[in-house]
PDB file of C-alpha atoms in Angstrom:
ATOM      1  CA  MET K  26      91.788 110.871 114.228  1.00 46.00           C
ATOM      2  CA  SER K  27      92.966 107.693 113.627  1.00 43.00           C
ATOM      3  CA  GLY K  28      94.998 105.601 110.904  1.00 43.00           C
ATOM      4  CA  THR K  29      94.159 102.130 111.006  1.00 42.00           C
ATOM      5  CA  GLY K  30      95.985  99.129 109.755  1.00 45.00           C
ATOM      6  CA  ASP K  31      99.523  98.831 108.248  1.00 43.00           C
ATOM      7  CA  THR K  32     100.469 101.100 105.502  1.00 43.00           C
ATOM      8  CA  GLU K  33     102.454 100.955 102.540  1.00 44.00           C
ATOM      9  CA  ALA K  34     105.088 102.955 104.467  1.00 46.00           C
ATOM     10  CA  ASP K  35     104.920 100.282 107.353  1.00 43.00           C
ATOM     11  CA  ARG K  36     105.629  97.436 104.820  1.00 39.00           C
ATOM     12  CA  ALA K  37     108.239  99.522 102.695  1.00 42.00           C
ATOM     13  CA  GLY K  38     110.044 101.519 105.396  1.00 48.00           C
ATOM     14  CA  HIS K  39     110.232 105.253 104.816  1.00 51.00           C
ATOM     15  CA  ASP K  40     113.068 106.156 102.308  1.00 46.00           C
ATOM     16  CA  THR K  41     115.348 107.824 105.015  1.00 45.00           C
ATOM     17  CA  ALA K  42     118.218 107.636 102.713  1.00 40.00           C
ATOM     18  CA  GLY K  43     117.127 109.303  99.655  1.00 46.00           C
ATOM     19  CA  GLU K  44     116.573 112.562  98.849  1.00 51.00           C
ATOM     20  CA  ALA K  45     113.426 114.006  97.725  1.00 49.00           C
ATOM     21  CA  PRO K  46     113.394 115.179  94.192  1.00 54.00           C
ATOM     22  CA  ALA K  47     113.932 118.579  93.379  1.00 51.00           C
ATOM     23  CA  HIS K  48     110.853 121.260  93.998  1.00 50.00           C
ATOM     24  CA  GLY K  49     108.489 121.092  91.530  1.00 60.00           C
ATOM     25  CA  ASP K  50     109.219 117.231  90.708  1.00 82.00           C
ATOM     26  CA  LEU K  51     106.927 116.082  93.316  1.00 89.00           C
ATOM     27  CA  PRO K  52     103.346 115.514  92.657  1.00 94.00           C
ATOM     28  CA  GLU K  53     101.183 117.790  94.588  1.00 96.00           C
ATOM     29  CA  TYR K  54      99.773 115.531  97.039  1.00 97.00           C
ATOM     30  CA  ALA K  55     103.234 114.419  98.080  1.00 97.00           C
ATOM     31  CA  GLU K  56     104.328 118.180  98.507  1.00 97.00           C
ATOM     32  CA  ARG K  57     101.265 118.729 100.592  1.00 97.00           C
ATOM     33  CA  VAL K  58     101.948 115.548 103.035  1.00 98.00           C
ATOM     34  CA  LEU K  59     105.554 116.827 103.433  1.00 98.00           C
ATOM     35  CA  ALA K  60     104.425 120.126 104.399  1.00 97.00           C
ATOM     36  CA  VAL K  61     102.305 118.771 107.285  1.00 98.00           C
ATOM     37  CA  ALA K  62     105.522 116.493 108.257  1.00 98.00           C
ATOM     38  CA  GLU K  63     107.487 119.411 108.649  1.00 98.00           C
ATOM     39  CA  LEU K  64     105.171 121.282 110.720  1.00 98.00           C
ATOM     40  CA  ILE K  65     104.715 118.488 113.526  1.00 98.00           C
ATOM     41  CA  PRO K  66     106.687 119.915 116.191  1.00 98.00           C
ATOM     42  CA  ALA K  67     109.518 118.005 117.945  1.00 98.00           C
ATOM     43  CA  GLY K  68     108.436 115.351 120.551  1.00 98.00           C
ATOM     44  CA  LYS K  69     105.037 115.053 119.081  1.00 98.00           C
ATOM     45  CA  VAL K  70     103.905 112.689 116.237  1.00 98.00           C
ATOM     46  CA  MET K  71     100.577 112.461 113.704  1.00 98.00           C
ATOM     47  CA  THR K  72      99.850 109.356 112.337  1.00 98.00           C
ATOM     48  CA  TYR K  73      99.294 108.695 108.586  1.00 98.00           C
ATOM     49  CA  GLY K  74      95.334 108.847 109.257  1.00 97.00           C
ATOM     50  CA  ASP K  75      95.863 112.060 111.049  1.00 98.00           C
ATOM     51  CA  ILE K  76      97.777 113.571 107.872  1.00 98.00           C
ATOM     52  CA  ALA K  77      95.062 112.304 105.529  1.00 98.00           C
ATOM     53  CA  GLU K  78      92.498 113.804 107.701  1.00 97.00           C
ATOM     54  CA  TRP K  79      94.229 117.177 107.998  1.00 96.00           C
ATOM     55  CA  LEU K  80      94.428 117.498 104.354  1.00 97.00           C
ATOM     56  CA  ASP K  81      90.906 116.196 103.738  1.00 97.00           C
ATOM     57  CA  GLU K  82      92.323 113.797 101.096  1.00 96.00           C
ATOM     58  CA  GLY K  83      93.521 110.619 100.627  1.00 96.00           C
ATOM     59  CA  GLY K  84      93.891 108.163 103.354  1.00 97.00           C
ATOM     60  CA  PRO K  85      96.471 106.421 105.493  1.00 97.00           C
ATOM     61  CA  ARG K  86      97.932 104.301 102.629  1.00 97.00           C
ATOM     62  CA  GLN K  87      98.156 107.147 100.476  1.00 97.00           C
ATOM     63  CA  VAL K  88     100.234 109.277 103.206  1.00 98.00           C
ATOM     64  CA  GLY K  89     102.454 106.121 103.776  1.00 96.00           C
ATOM     65  CA  ARG K  90     103.046 105.844 100.040  1.00 97.00           C
ATOM     66  CA  VAL K  91     104.477 109.542 100.202  1.00 97.00           C
ATOM     67  CA  MET K  92     106.490 108.714 103.081  1.00 97.00           C
ATOM     68  CA  ALA K  93     108.008 105.714 101.662  1.00 95.00           C
ATOM     69  CA  LEU K  94     109.134 107.494  98.620  1.00 96.00           C
ATOM     70  CA  TYR K  95     110.194 110.924  99.682  1.00 96.00           C
ATOM     71  CA  GLY K  96     109.876 111.074 103.520  1.00 95.00           C
ATOM     72  CA  GLY K  97     113.644 111.113 103.750  1.00 94.00           C
ATOM     73  CA  ALA K  98     113.759 114.644 103.251  1.00 91.00           C
ATOM     74  CA  VAL K  99     111.415 115.571 106.114  1.00 97.00           C
ATOM     75  CA  PRO K 100     111.378 114.319 110.028  1.00 98.00           C
ATOM     76  CA  TRP K 101     109.699 111.130 108.810  1.00 97.00           C
ATOM     77  CA  TRP K 102     109.930 109.713 112.500  1.00 97.00           C
ATOM     78  CA  ARG K 103     107.084 111.884 113.383  1.00 98.00           C
ATOM     79  CA  VAL K 104     104.765 110.365 110.930  1.00 97.00           C
ATOM     80  CA  VAL K 105     103.984 107.026 112.508  1.00 97.00           C
ATOM     81  CA  ARG K 106     101.283 104.125 112.897  1.00 95.00           C
ATOM     82  CA  SER K 107      98.320 104.509 114.971  1.00 95.00           C
ATOM     83  CA  ASP K 108      99.327 101.810 117.371  1.00 94.00           C
ATOM     84  CA  GLY K 109     102.611 103.661 118.587  1.00 94.00           C
ATOM     85  CA  ALA K 110     104.808 100.809 116.975  1.00 92.00           C
ATOM     86  CA  LEU K 111     107.841 102.041 115.795  1.00 92.00           C
ATOM     87  CA  LEU K 112     108.588 101.688 112.040  1.00 87.00           C
ATOM     88  CA  PRO K 113     109.786  97.992 111.248  1.00 87.00           C
ATOM     89  CA  GLY K 114     113.422  98.224 110.082  1.00 90.00           C
ATOM     90  CA  ASN K 115     113.912 101.832 111.324  1.00 91.00           C
ATOM     91  CA  GLU K 116     113.187 101.498 114.991  1.00 93.00           C
ATOM     92  CA  LEU K 117     116.536 102.184 116.566  1.00 93.00           C
ATOM     93  CA  ARG K 118     116.926 105.318 114.230  1.00 95.00           C
ATOM     94  CA  ALA K 119     113.383 106.475 115.206  1.00 96.00           C
ATOM     95  CA  LEU K 120     114.205 105.799 118.815  1.00 95.00           C
ATOM     96  CA  SER K 121     117.417 108.193 118.848  1.00 96.00           C
ATOM     97  CA  HIS K 122     115.067 110.664 117.574  1.00 97.00           C
ATOM     98  CA  TYR K 123     112.418 110.226 120.080  1.00 97.00           C
ATOM     99  CA  ARG K 124     114.882 110.440 122.846  1.00 96.00           C
ATOM    100  CA  ALA K 125     116.626 113.274 121.591  1.00 98.00           C
ATOM    101  CA  GLU K 126     113.407 115.178 121.105  1.00 98.00           C
ATOM    102  CA  ALA K 127     111.749 114.058 124.818  1.00 97.00           C
ATOM    103  CA  THR K 128     108.859 112.028 122.768  1.00 98.00           C
ATOM    104  CA  PRO K 129     106.366 110.356 125.270  1.00 97.00           C
ATOM    105  CA  LEU K 130     107.506 106.731 124.920  1.00 96.00           C
ATOM    106  CA  ARG K 131     105.576 103.602 126.764  1.00 93.00           C
ATOM    107  CA  THR K 132     108.004 100.929 127.786  1.00 83.00           C
ATOM    108  CA  ALA K 133     106.300  97.286 128.495  1.00 66.00           C
ATOM    109  CA  GLY K 134     106.912  96.109 131.860  1.00 58.00           C
ATOM    110  CA  GLY K 135     108.301  93.045 133.481  1.00 52.00           C
ATOM    111  CA  ARG K 136     111.612  90.762 133.071  1.00 54.00           C
ATOM    112  CA  ALA K 137     110.176  89.164 129.785  1.00 49.00           C
ATOM    113  CA  THR K 138     110.307  92.457 128.104  1.00 47.00           C
ATOM    114  CA  SER K 139     113.510  93.545 129.093  1.00 49.00           C
ATOM    115  CA  GLY K 140     115.495  95.039 126.271  1.00 59.00           C
ATOM    116  CA  HIS K 141     112.464  95.243 124.143  1.00 78.00           C
ATOM    117  CA  ILE K 142     111.858  98.399 122.092  1.00 85.00           C
ATOM    118  CA  PRO K 143     109.498 100.874 123.363  1.00 92.00           C
ATOM    119  CA  ARG K 144     106.152 102.341 121.557  1.00 94.00           C
ATOM    120  CA  LEU K 145     105.255 105.712 121.372  1.00 97.00           C
ATOM    121  CA  ASP K 146     102.788 106.848 123.888  1.00 97.00           C
ATOM    122  CA  MET K 147     100.067 107.980 121.461  1.00 97.00           C
ATOM    123  CA  ARG K 148      97.814 109.226 124.358  1.00 96.00           C
ATOM    124  CA  ARG K 149     100.592 111.846 125.081  1.00 97.00           C
ATOM    125  CA  ALA K 150     102.522 112.306 121.818  1.00 97.00           C
ATOM    126  CA  ARG K 151      99.972 112.936 119.261  1.00 97.00           C
ATOM    127  CA  TRP K 152      99.656 116.151 117.996  1.00 97.00           C
ATOM    128  CA  ASP K 153      96.245 117.533 116.863  1.00 92.00           C
ATOM    129  CA  GLY K 154      97.810 119.987 114.439  1.00 87.00           C
ATOM    130  CA  SER K 155      96.742 123.057 116.684  1.00 85.00           C
TER     131      SER K 155
END
């Protein structure tokens, strides 16, 4: 399972401030994506591509679009890029969630990287849906 490349959510950022439309107002695909996001356990993540594969429909960009438009109503920080980079513009908010949930992180070593935002440890944090 792997999502590759930037998704629309990576460029636009998740709509973490907005609320999802009332039930029944969401497109069926969006409801399915958000339902999978809600299944991801605390401390684990799935990539945009993982969710598309799980649903056997769409791709990373479609999942990213759903998360950008409606993701504020679910644990959006658990739906991530395949490279483990934190969502641009929401790094500190996501990092707060990851630390609270003990999500495995990778920190860059050395003095030159001191103070840099860590990445997710995808090998340990990735949830396969089982």
